[in-house]
Amino acid sequence: MKIHIKGGRIVDPVSGMDEERDILVVNGIIERISSRPSVDGSYQTVDMKGNIIVPGLLDMHVHLREPGYEHKETIETGCESAREGGFTAVCCMPNTNPAIDDESVARYVRQKGQQVCDGIVEVYPIAAATKGRLGEELSPMAELAGAGAVGYSDDGSPIASAEIMRRVLEYSSMFGIPVIQHAEEPTMTMGGCINEGFVSTKSGLPGIPPVAEELMVARDLILLRYIPAAKYHVAHISTASAIELVRRAKADGLQATAEATPHHFTLTDDVTASFDTNTKMNPPLRTADDVEAVRQALKDGTIDAIATDHAPHTIDEKEVEYIEAPFGIVGLETAIGLTMTELVETGLLALDEAIAKLSTNPRRIVGLPAIKFTQGEPANMTFIDPRAKWTVDVQRFKSKSKNSPFHGRVLTGKAIGVLNNGKMYIAGV
Amino acid sequence: MKLSGRHLLGLENMSRDELDLILETAVSFKEVLERPIKKVPPLQGKTIANLFFESSTRTRISFELAERRLSADVISFSQSGSSVSKGETLKDTARNIEAMKIDMVVVRHASAGAAHFLSRVVDANIINAGDGAHEHPTQGLLDMFTLREKHGSLENLRVCVVGDILHSRVARSNIYGLQTMGAKVSVCGPATLIPREIERMGVAVYHRLEDVIPEVDALNVLRVQLERQKRGLFPSLREYHRYFGVTKEKVQKASRPLTIMHPGPINRDVELSADLADSEHSVILQQVTNGVAVRMAVLYLLGTV
């Protein structure tokens, strides 16, 4: 298949390119990038005038729910959601049933990803760090790496035991694969459902103290200092104090990285006063000071990546008492809109900086090769209309689940398609 | 004048005029309760369901009495524990009951926000009879009514809520309602049972009864629950009683006799000494009487629009 992508503005954080160029793609490989290529009739022409073309996006933190919770999402619907949202790759978390703690499950997830959506969305499993995600025994990390795992995490549960965390860091360091921590001191958070502070005091909802995150990050960074060969990544960091710890660890040269979700740079815990269960996620929405700290850390590089923590739950699961509702919201189809609206339109991040957080940096963290806009390289790209003004409508989500607090919100910037593995997809058509 | 909303979910967002309206209406109903025939017709033909997902004999009886005295038809449903654990969701339970053409729903539930949730999924008027640690608006109103009756006005009245503020919906409704009416509210309890940043709600925080007693006109003493001890929130009922139990000896330090309130049921000689509970300054039984009048007022104002 020969494709002529015409007139788009290429924004590539890796090479620093920011120019209007045409791209010729032949059988999934970039044949040429130039100003006005002469093209014969064998090419399918796609007009990208006014749109931007960026390296294919990677969401390094999604829950695809398969195997085990297919009523919430499947690898197929999750990939459709990713594709619609402009992602050409996702890393899926191991809190499935069975957990991804065995090479057969990792392989299943990886292969299923290749079979759905024409293989346009690559699925990279994050394997459990411990067997059954119970925090007691190491998972078979070498075998899991062999089956395609790109990270180790017990996400949803923290690795609570310091001894086990030490061993996880040591053992994983042999493979150069990061340990991704859901940072939460669990003895302090039991039963909690929103950030502990003024808002929880007013509403009487049980609180999750911000120091529970800080404590776990602090402990882990102390362990990382002891085991500097390991790579440590803080998932969905949400508190100003934990961010400061990561900032210092980075300054000290530790291999520590962090991600933040769009909801943690957009919403504060004030929205939980509605008792809308789509405002319930873990870590919880925090205070305005924390949101500002997340934004500043995205700016100064302390937070490397934007990841959605896409966590599908059915309407029936969410339409219950706040305390009973499961944590999490879907995020794949609002990530670009929120990033563009909240971070780029506001002038906080340059466009290429924002794209780096959604592509280059997460790829580096999980050890995937950089995407290059160079002749002879695989064509892996996302098309974005940076000026599209649109209203989030959960009923239009490709995800099986509709649990989003952003329903009805007007966003600027939208993914309009992706091209990867020789396949092209134009969103919403 | 009428209430701005269709529901009574909490006192947090009620205006002074609305609170005044409820309290004034309750005065009239209290007069009704003094008559030989205590029944009036305004809710004739209305059906009210009392959904108690958490056991509470006295609140339920108070509501039922208020409903019957307004001539409403009443059904009551009690089920303790989470509805989820029983296999039917709260939403389904409520919708089923609504399908039987219920006009008003009074709901008590262990989960904060349960009444708000119901107000979104059913059409009936919702009255919150206590949702988790969030609000218990009719308790707040009856406390305000009782204090107003005793002291004449709530303006600048100094009220301290004593005990487990963290888990108390009564404390929150008291703070919201009394502050709107111009009273000065403080809280006193062990540091482990005072929720964070409560000062930002405009209340002073005390950890010693001896410090707050000389500063206030009334104490609203909360029930302490033994299960909090198991969660490491206080060491023992004995120690609690010694340091946070309201006793005759401690209230003697007051500048003038303190009004003693308690939402009930009382753990005698734990949070409140028996002699004080039965003393002339205790208005605990007036609270119970006023509870019926206040609930009649709320039901009347929401049910006759």
PDB file of C-alpha atoms in Angstrom, chain A residues 190 196-198 200-206 209-210 273-277 287 315-316 318-324, chain B residues 12 82-84 89-91 109-114 116-117 120-121 131 133-134 172 176 195-198 200-201:
ATOM      1  CA  MET A 190      -7.825   1.312  53.646  1.00  0.00           C
ATOM      2  CA  GLU A 196      -8.074  13.456  52.616  1.00  0.00           C
ATOM      3  CA  GLY A 197      -8.334  17.163  53.271  1.00  0.00           C
ATOM      4  CA  PHE A 198     -10.816  19.980  53.375  1.00  0.00           C
ATOM      5  CA  SER A 200     -13.278  15.004  52.545  1.00  0.00           C
ATOM      6  CA  THR A 201     -13.840  16.782  55.832  1.00  0.00           C
ATOM      7  CA  LYS A 202     -16.823  18.597  54.356  1.00  0.00           C
ATOM      8  CA  SER A 203     -18.364  15.627  52.574  1.00  0.00           C
ATOM      9  CA  GLY A 204     -17.601  12.977  55.191  1.00  0.00           C
ATOM     10  CA  LEU A 205     -16.250  10.609  52.551  1.00  0.00           C
ATOM     11  CA  PRO A 206     -13.367   8.521  53.915  1.00  0.00           C
ATOM     12  CA  PRO A 209      -4.110  10.881  52.898  1.00  0.00           C
ATOM     13  CA  PRO A 210      -1.668  12.448  50.442  1.00  0.00           C
ATOM     14  CA  ALA A 273     -18.470  17.112  46.236  1.00  0.00           C
ATOM     15  CA  SER A 274     -21.028  16.100  43.603  1.00  0.00           C
ATOM     16  CA  PHE A 275     -20.715  12.480  44.783  1.00  0.00           C
ATOM     17  CA  ASP A 276     -20.484  11.547  41.096  1.00  0.00           C
ATOM     18  CA  THR A 277     -18.648   8.219  41.108  1.00  0.00           C
ATOM     19  CA  THR A 287      -5.975  19.823  45.756  1.00  0.00           C
ATOM     20  CA  ILE A 315     -22.334   1.818  34.222  1.00  0.00           C
ATOM     21  CA  ASP A 316     -23.864  -0.633  36.678  1.00  0.00           C
ATOM     22  CA  LYS A 318     -20.258   2.822  38.784  1.00  0.00           C
ATOM     23  CA  GLU A 319     -23.923   3.667  39.498  1.00  0.00           C
ATOM     24  CA  VAL A 320     -23.731   2.729  43.148  1.00  0.00           C
ATOM     25  CA  GLU A 321     -22.973   4.460  46.426  1.00  0.00           C
ATOM     26  CA  TYR A 322     -19.736   6.453  46.220  1.00  0.00           C
ATOM     27  CA  ILE A 323     -17.988   4.315  48.806  1.00  0.00           C
ATOM     28  CA  GLU A 324     -18.935   1.116  46.971  1.00  0.00           C
TER      29      GLU A 324
ATOM     30  CA  GLU B  12     -24.611  22.946  53.540  1.00  0.00           C
ATOM     31  CA  SER B  82     -24.659  -2.554  52.164  1.00  0.00           C
ATOM     32  CA  SER B  83     -27.334  -3.098  49.571  1.00  0.00           C
ATOM     33  CA  VAL B  84     -24.607  -4.289  47.221  1.00  0.00           C
ATOM     34  CA  THR B  89     -28.110  -2.234  44.113  1.00  0.00           C
ATOM     35  CA  LEU B  90     -29.376   0.848  45.910  1.00  0.00           C
ATOM     36  CA  LYS B  91     -30.503   2.167  42.557  1.00  0.00           C
ATOM     37  CA  HIS B 109     -27.671   4.996  54.494  1.00  0.00           C
ATOM     38  CA  ALA B 110     -24.158   4.223  55.708  1.00  0.00           C
ATOM     39  CA  SER B 111     -22.569   5.716  52.614  1.00  0.00           C
ATOM     40  CA  ALA B 112     -21.946   9.465  52.289  1.00  0.00           C
ATOM     41  CA  GLY B 113     -23.710  10.794  49.226  1.00  0.00           C
ATOM     42  CA  ALA B 114     -26.374   8.072  49.134  1.00  0.00           C
ATOM     43  CA  HIS B 116     -27.602  12.700  46.507  1.00  0.00           C
ATOM     44  CA  PHE B 117     -27.300   9.541  44.452  1.00  0.00           C
ATOM     45  CA  ARG B 120     -30.343  11.665  40.633  1.00  0.00           C
ATOM     46  CA  VAL B 121     -31.897   8.289  39.881  1.00  0.00           C
ATOM     47  CA  ASP B 131     -25.778   9.560  54.875  1.00  0.00           C
ATOM     48  CA  ALA B 133     -20.418  10.737  57.875  1.00  0.00           C
ATOM     49  CA  HIS B 134     -21.789  13.432  55.618  1.00  0.00           C
ATOM     50  CA  ARG B 172     -21.372  18.484  59.905  1.00  0.00           C
ATOM     51  CA  TYR B 176     -23.405  24.098  58.354  1.00  0.00           C
ATOM     52  CA  PRO B 195     -11.014  15.646  60.562  1.00  0.00           C
ATOM     53  CA  ARG B 196      -8.214  17.484  58.819  1.00  0.00           C
ATOM     54  CA  GLU B 197      -8.539  21.140  57.905  1.00  0.00           C
ATOM     55  CA  ILE B 198     -11.833  21.491  59.738  1.00  0.00           C
ATOM     56  CA  ARG B 200     -11.220  26.004  57.252  1.00  0.00           C
ATOM     57  CA  MET B 201     -14.918  25.455  57.902  1.00  0.00           C
TER      58      MET B 201
END
